[in-house]
Amino acid sequence: MEPSIQLTSSGRLKHFLSVYGLDNALLTEILDTADSFIEVGERNIRKVPLLRGKTVVNLFFEHSTRTRSTFELAAKRLSADVLNLDISTSATSKGESLSDMLKNLEAMASDMFVVRHSQSGAAHFIANSVTPGVAIINAGDGWHAHPTQAMLDMLTIRQKLGRFEGLKVAIVGDILHSRVARSQIRALNTLGVEEVRVIAPDTLLPQHVECLGVKVFRQMAKGLKDVDVIIMLRLQKERMEGGLLPSEQEYFRLYGLDRDKLALAKPGAIVMHPGPINRGVEISSDVADGSQSVILNQVTNGIAIRMAVMSMAMGGQNECKSAIREAAE
Amino acid sequence: MTPDIDVDNLIDNMATEIDGFTSANSIDAYQLVGIRTGGVWLASRLQEKLGRAEPIGELNINFYRDDFSQIGLHPQVEASHLPFAIDGQHIVLIDDVLLSGRTVRAAMNEIFDYGRPASIVLAVLIDLGRRDLPIKPDITGTELALVKSERVKLIGPDNLHIQIQQINPK
């Protein structure tokens, strides 16, 4: 098998592009490292010197508030210098190619690119073309993957329920267009939950979704029975216009999470949502703000998870750079 | 191999020395802080010997190591935990083995991110006598001379004892 582009020869993380190709031990190491960073967030001085003198470039080709700002905070808490590039205002709009732009950024001695792009595979493409020693973190690519979101969800589940074994997890909503769902399904299965379910109308399910290791439900009443975790996905309004759904009201009636539907899950089940939430479309306000909701914990955990993967990937790149130096001597 | 060192006896002596050092320097109140992992075992033993009720602090210095750029991040075990305010506090910092002083430097940097202590006293079980940095202990259990191929390790947490290991040449 071809060695993974994400790992060094000794099996440490050097890019973070996808949860595919990472085993239970490595995902657990990411969660454990993030746990230690949570403590850093509670200190007087919320900073550690791990990435001091490193430059992290947030390369966002697609708009994002939460993900970009938590990546920025994470890099700053690791003492890195951060450059935020909003691509709609940059030179690509003047026709500069992606690879030319990357070469220019590398010439500014960047050490890490955090990439969000509407095309699936963009982060992989960049990881394949950058100079050795530069780490790439995928902050969401097309419909493909959003691995830091999936890992912060895993951290939240472990924090609240203490384990993965024996858990039943339902992911509800627009699975078809969701990079978050694809990464979550893989991470949950790797970490060994008992069952991953998806609940959605046929128009919002990818073909052969059952091959990803999920049980498929079309009705909330059946799908939510006995689950420990409910993950609601954001319904992009433009899906209505595409004719995939009748109306927002109809969608909420069938697939929106309100108090009655929540009562079908296990007592004490937790409710998650990657944000931003559409109140009254996929989730009611009393559930989103209710005692079983852990939506804001997810945001806080996002900083710790991003600190963990950034420092682990930079560490792996350091290992590579040491090898390059030794070879040159 | 296990050298003929009675760790219990050394801890007794260190407790007496901590008492002596703090009273000689008019330190009425202080906190014990151990560096993971061996330093934390020692700190909790010293806490018992000194008959102290206050909880000990625990430091995991991985985020402050100076070899991150060479070897990357060590897999994390447990986070640091300082269950008291650092500002204005006298700290007795405890580690098992003092070799280069780099761990102690990292620990001091970390402590200062929690606040500004009044003072830091360094207590180590074993001083190997090498110095890469101007850091030396105030309180020492024992001194030990090793040859280059040897390294020393505190084994615990129960029945604390010292082991000298041979480093395999690569």
Short mmCIF file of C-alpha atoms in Angstrom, two decimals, chain A residues 41-293:
data_model
loop_
_atom_site.label_atom_id
_atom_site.label_comp_id
_atom_site.label_asym_id
_atom_site.label_seq_id
_atom_site.Cartn_x
_atom_site.Cartn_y
_atom_site.Cartn_z
CA GLY A 41 -7.63 27.63 27.84
CA GLU A 42 -8.40 27.93 31.55
CA ARG A 43 -5.07 29.53 32.55
CA ASN A 44 -4.14 33.07 33.40
CA ILE A 45 -2.06 33.25 30.22
CA ARG A 46 -3.84 31.14 27.61
CA LYS A 47 -0.79 30.51 25.48
CA VAL A 48 1.90 27.87 25.10
CA PRO A 49 5.11 28.40 23.11
CA LEU A 50 4.91 25.34 20.81
CA LEU A 51 4.56 27.20 17.48
CA ARG A 52 6.51 30.29 18.49
CA GLY A 53 8.16 31.79 15.43
CA LYS A 54 6.01 29.75 13.02
CA THR A 55 3.71 31.35 10.48
CA VAL A 56 0.27 29.89 9.94
CA VAL A 57 -1.72 31.02 6.91
CA ASN A 58 -5.50 30.67 7.00
CA LEU A 59 -6.35 30.14 3.35
CA PHE A 60 -10.12 30.44 3.09
CA PHE A 61 -11.52 30.17 -0.42
CA GLU A 62 -14.98 29.79 1.05
CA HIS A 63 -16.63 31.94 3.66
CA SER A 64 -16.53 30.80 7.28
CA THR A 65 -16.79 32.59 10.61
CA ARG A 66 -16.61 29.92 13.29
CA THR A 67 -14.06 27.63 11.71
CA ARG A 68 -11.75 30.45 10.65
CA SER A 69 -11.87 32.26 13.97
CA THR A 70 -11.30 29.10 16.04
CA PHE A 71 -8.35 28.17 13.80
CA GLU A 72 -6.99 31.67 14.30
CA LEU A 73 -7.41 31.50 18.08
CA ALA A 74 -5.88 28.02 18.17
CA ALA A 75 -2.80 29.17 16.23
CA LYS A 76 -2.44 32.25 18.43
CA ARG A 77 -2.70 30.17 21.61
CA LEU A 78 0.15 28.08 20.24
CA SER A 79 2.11 31.37 19.84
CA ALA A 80 2.18 31.24 16.03
CA ASP A 81 1.94 34.30 13.80
CA VAL A 82 -1.28 34.16 11.81
CA LEU A 83 -2.08 35.51 8.39
CA ASN A 84 -5.74 35.45 7.35
CA LEU A 85 -6.32 35.40 3.62
CA ASP A 86 -9.79 35.96 2.38
CA ILE A 87 -9.45 34.81 -1.18
CA SER A 88 -12.33 36.77 -2.62
CA THR A 89 -10.28 39.93 -1.95
CA SER A 90 -6.93 38.48 -3.00
CA ALA A 91 -5.04 38.12 -6.23
CA THR A 92 -6.84 34.96 -7.42
CA SER A 93 -9.68 37.28 -8.31
CA LYS A 94 -7.13 38.99 -10.56
CA GLY A 95 -6.46 35.67 -12.24
CA GLU A 96 -3.46 34.40 -10.27
CA SER A 97 -3.41 30.59 -10.25
CA LEU A 98 -3.61 28.62 -7.03
CA SER A 99 -0.13 27.17 -7.44
CA ASP A 100 1.38 30.60 -8.14
CA MET A 101 -0.26 31.98 -5.05
CA LEU A 102 1.03 29.07 -2.94
CA LYS A 103 4.58 29.61 -4.22
CA ASN A 104 4.37 33.24 -3.18
CA LEU A 105 3.09 32.35 0.27
CA GLU A 106 5.83 29.76 0.68
CA ALA A 107 8.36 32.43 -0.27
CA MET A 108 7.09 34.36 2.76
CA ALA A 109 8.31 31.42 4.88
CA SER A 110 4.93 30.03 5.84
CA ASP A 111 5.01 26.86 7.91
CA MET A 112 1.38 25.79 7.76
CA PHE A 113 -1.65 26.33 5.54
CA VAL A 114 -5.14 25.91 6.90
CA VAL A 115 -7.26 25.39 3.79
CA ARG A 116 -10.99 25.75 3.21
CA HIS A 117 -12.13 25.26 -0.37
CA SER A 118 -15.39 24.51 -2.20
CA GLN A 119 -13.68 21.84 -4.34
CA SER A 120 -13.33 18.35 -2.89
CA GLY A 121 -9.67 17.34 -2.75
CA ALA A 122 -8.26 20.88 -2.62
CA ALA A 123 -6.30 20.26 0.60
CA HIS A 124 -4.87 17.00 -0.78
CA PHE A 125 -3.84 18.81 -3.96
CA ILE A 126 -2.00 21.45 -1.95
CA ALA A 127 -0.38 18.87 0.35
CA ASN A 128 0.97 17.10 -2.72
CA SER A 129 2.48 20.25 -4.18
CA VAL A 130 3.93 22.16 -1.20
CA THR A 131 7.56 22.13 -0.16
CA PRO A 132 8.46 19.44 2.39
CA GLY A 133 8.28 20.89 5.89
CA VAL A 134 5.02 22.80 5.32
CA ALA A 135 1.97 21.28 7.04
CA ILE A 136 -1.52 21.37 5.50
CA ILE A 137 -4.67 21.26 7.62
CA ASN A 138 -8.00 20.65 5.90
CA ALA A 139 -10.63 23.09 7.19
CA GLY A 140 -13.30 21.68 4.86
CA ASP A 141 -13.19 20.74 1.18
CA GLY A 142 -16.34 20.54 -0.93
CA TRP A 143 -18.58 17.64 0.05
CA HIS A 144 -15.55 15.55 0.92
CA ALA A 145 -14.25 16.12 4.44
CA HIS A 146 -14.18 18.42 7.44
CA PRO A 147 -11.95 16.43 9.76
CA THR A 148 -11.38 18.99 12.54
CA GLN A 149 -15.16 19.43 12.87
CA ALA A 150 -15.59 15.65 13.14
CA MET A 151 -12.83 15.42 15.76
CA LEU A 152 -14.23 18.24 17.90
CA ASP A 153 -17.54 16.38 17.80
CA MET A 154 -15.77 13.20 18.94
CA LEU A 155 -14.12 15.17 21.76
CA THR A 156 -17.51 16.51 22.85
CA ILE A 157 -19.06 13.02 22.82
CA ARG A 158 -16.19 11.57 24.87
CA GLN A 159 -16.34 14.48 27.31
CA LYS A 160 -20.09 14.18 27.87
CA LEU A 161 -20.60 10.41 27.72
CA GLY A 162 -17.13 9.17 28.67
CA ARG A 163 -16.79 6.50 25.98
CA PHE A 164 -17.55 5.39 22.42
CA GLU A 165 -18.23 1.70 23.02
CA GLY A 166 -21.89 0.82 23.03
CA LEU A 167 -23.08 4.22 21.79
CA LYS A 168 -25.76 4.68 19.13
CA VAL A 169 -25.36 7.90 17.17
CA ALA A 170 -27.88 9.37 14.72
CA ILE A 171 -26.89 11.96 12.11
CA VAL A 172 -29.94 13.80 10.80
CA GLY A 173 -30.50 15.90 7.71
CA ASP A 174 -28.63 16.79 4.56
CA ILE A 175 -26.14 13.92 4.45
CA LEU A 176 -25.75 14.27 0.67
CA HIS A 177 -24.07 17.67 0.71
CA SER A 178 -22.33 17.29 4.08
CA ARG A 179 -18.56 16.97 4.40
CA VAL A 180 -19.12 17.04 8.15
CA ALA A 181 -21.30 13.90 8.03
CA ARG A 182 -18.78 11.98 5.91
CA SER A 183 -15.96 12.73 8.36
CA GLN A 184 -18.15 12.01 11.40
CA ILE A 185 -19.31 8.63 10.07
CA ARG A 186 -15.73 7.52 9.55
CA ALA A 187 -14.45 8.83 12.88
CA LEU A 188 -17.33 7.27 14.84
CA ASN A 189 -16.75 3.89 13.21
CA THR A 190 -12.98 4.04 13.74
CA LEU A 191 -13.45 4.94 17.41
CA GLY A 192 -15.76 1.95 17.81
CA VAL A 193 -19.29 3.16 18.49
CA GLU A 194 -21.96 0.46 18.37
CA GLU A 195 -24.07 1.96 15.62
CA VAL A 196 -24.07 4.99 13.32
CA ARG A 197 -27.44 5.92 11.84
CA VAL A 198 -28.36 8.45 9.22
CA ILE A 199 -31.88 9.85 9.08
CA ALA A 200 -32.91 11.77 5.96
CA PRO A 201 -35.28 11.80 3.01
CA ASP A 202 -34.01 9.94 -0.06
CA THR A 203 -33.28 13.21 -1.87
CA LEU A 204 -30.69 14.14 0.80
CA LEU A 205 -28.91 10.77 1.00
CA PRO A 206 -25.87 9.88 -1.14
CA GLN A 207 -26.21 6.73 -3.23
CA HIS A 208 -24.96 3.59 -1.45
CA VAL A 209 -24.61 5.51 1.82
CA GLU A 210 -24.98 2.20 3.68
CA CYS A 211 -21.53 1.22 2.34
CA LEU A 212 -20.00 3.92 4.57
CA GLY A 213 -20.97 1.87 7.62
CA VAL A 214 -24.32 3.35 8.60
CA LYS A 215 -27.90 2.17 9.11
CA VAL A 216 -30.31 4.19 7.03
CA PHE A 217 -33.63 5.52 8.35
CA ARG A 218 -36.18 7.69 6.54
CA GLN A 219 -38.26 8.46 9.62
CA MET A 220 -37.29 10.21 12.83
CA ALA A 221 -39.65 8.08 14.93
CA LYS A 222 -37.71 4.90 14.14
CA GLY A 223 -34.26 6.39 13.71
CA LEU A 224 -34.10 8.28 17.01
CA LYS A 225 -35.25 5.35 19.14
CA ASP A 226 -32.62 4.52 21.81
CA VAL A 227 -29.89 6.80 20.48
CA ASP A 228 -27.32 8.37 22.83
CA VAL A 229 -26.24 11.15 20.48
CA ILE A 230 -28.22 13.17 17.92
CA ILE A 231 -26.20 15.18 15.43
CA MET A 232 -28.33 17.67 13.48
CA LEU A 233 -26.93 18.99 10.21
CA ARG A 234 -27.49 22.44 8.80
CA LEU A 235 -30.00 22.58 5.97
CA GLN A 236 -28.67 24.90 3.31
CA LYS A 237 -31.53 27.06 2.12
CA GLU A 238 -30.46 26.76 -1.50
CA ARG A 239 -31.44 23.06 -1.36
CA MET A 240 -35.09 24.13 -1.33
CA GLU A 241 -34.58 26.04 -4.54
CA GLY A 242 -33.01 22.97 -6.10
CA GLY A 243 -36.31 21.15 -5.68
CA LEU A 244 -34.89 18.55 -3.27
CA LEU A 245 -37.40 19.51 -0.59
CA PRO A 246 -40.98 20.75 -0.57
CA SER A 247 -40.73 23.60 1.99
CA GLU A 248 -38.99 24.61 5.21
CA GLN A 249 -42.16 24.03 7.22
CA GLU A 250 -42.60 20.56 5.75
CA TYR A 251 -38.95 19.73 6.42
CA PHE A 252 -39.18 20.86 10.03
CA ARG A 253 -42.36 18.80 10.55
CA LEU A 254 -40.67 15.63 9.28
CA TYR A 255 -36.98 16.02 10.17
CA GLY A 256 -36.66 19.02 12.49
CA LEU A 257 -35.67 18.23 16.06
CA ASP A 258 -38.23 19.49 18.55
CA ARG A 259 -38.96 18.44 22.10
CA ASP A 260 -41.38 15.67 21.08
CA LYS A 261 -38.92 14.03 18.73
CA LEU A 262 -36.07 14.42 21.22
CA ALA A 263 -38.15 12.45 23.73
CA LEU A 264 -37.81 9.41 21.44
CA ALA A 265 -34.06 9.19 22.11
CA LYS A 266 -32.51 7.81 25.28
CA PRO A 267 -33.11 9.98 28.34
CA GLY A 268 -30.05 12.22 28.67
CA ALA A 269 -29.12 11.90 25.00
CA ILE A 270 -26.97 14.82 23.82
CA VAL A 271 -27.86 17.09 20.91
CA MET A 272 -25.12 18.38 18.62
CA HIS A 273 -24.99 20.71 15.62
CA PRO A 274 -21.93 21.93 13.69
CA GLY A 275 -23.46 25.41 13.31
CA PRO A 276 -24.57 27.83 12.15
CA ILE A 277 -28.07 26.68 13.15
CA ASN A 278 -31.29 27.49 11.31
CA ARG A 279 -33.76 27.80 14.16
CA GLY A 280 -37.13 26.40 13.19
CA VAL A 281 -35.76 24.65 10.10
CA GLU A 282 -33.69 21.73 11.40
CA ILE A 283 -33.93 22.37 15.13
CA SER A 284 -36.34 24.21 17.43
CA SER A 285 -35.03 26.96 19.69
CA ASP A 286 -36.02 25.23 22.92
CA VAL A 287 -33.96 22.16 21.95
CA ALA A 288 -30.99 24.18 20.63
CA ASP A 289 -30.85 26.14 23.90
CA GLY A 290 -32.04 23.28 26.12
CA SER A 291 -30.23 21.26 28.76
CA GLN A 292 -29.39 18.39 26.40
CA SER A 293 -27.76 20.67 23.84
#
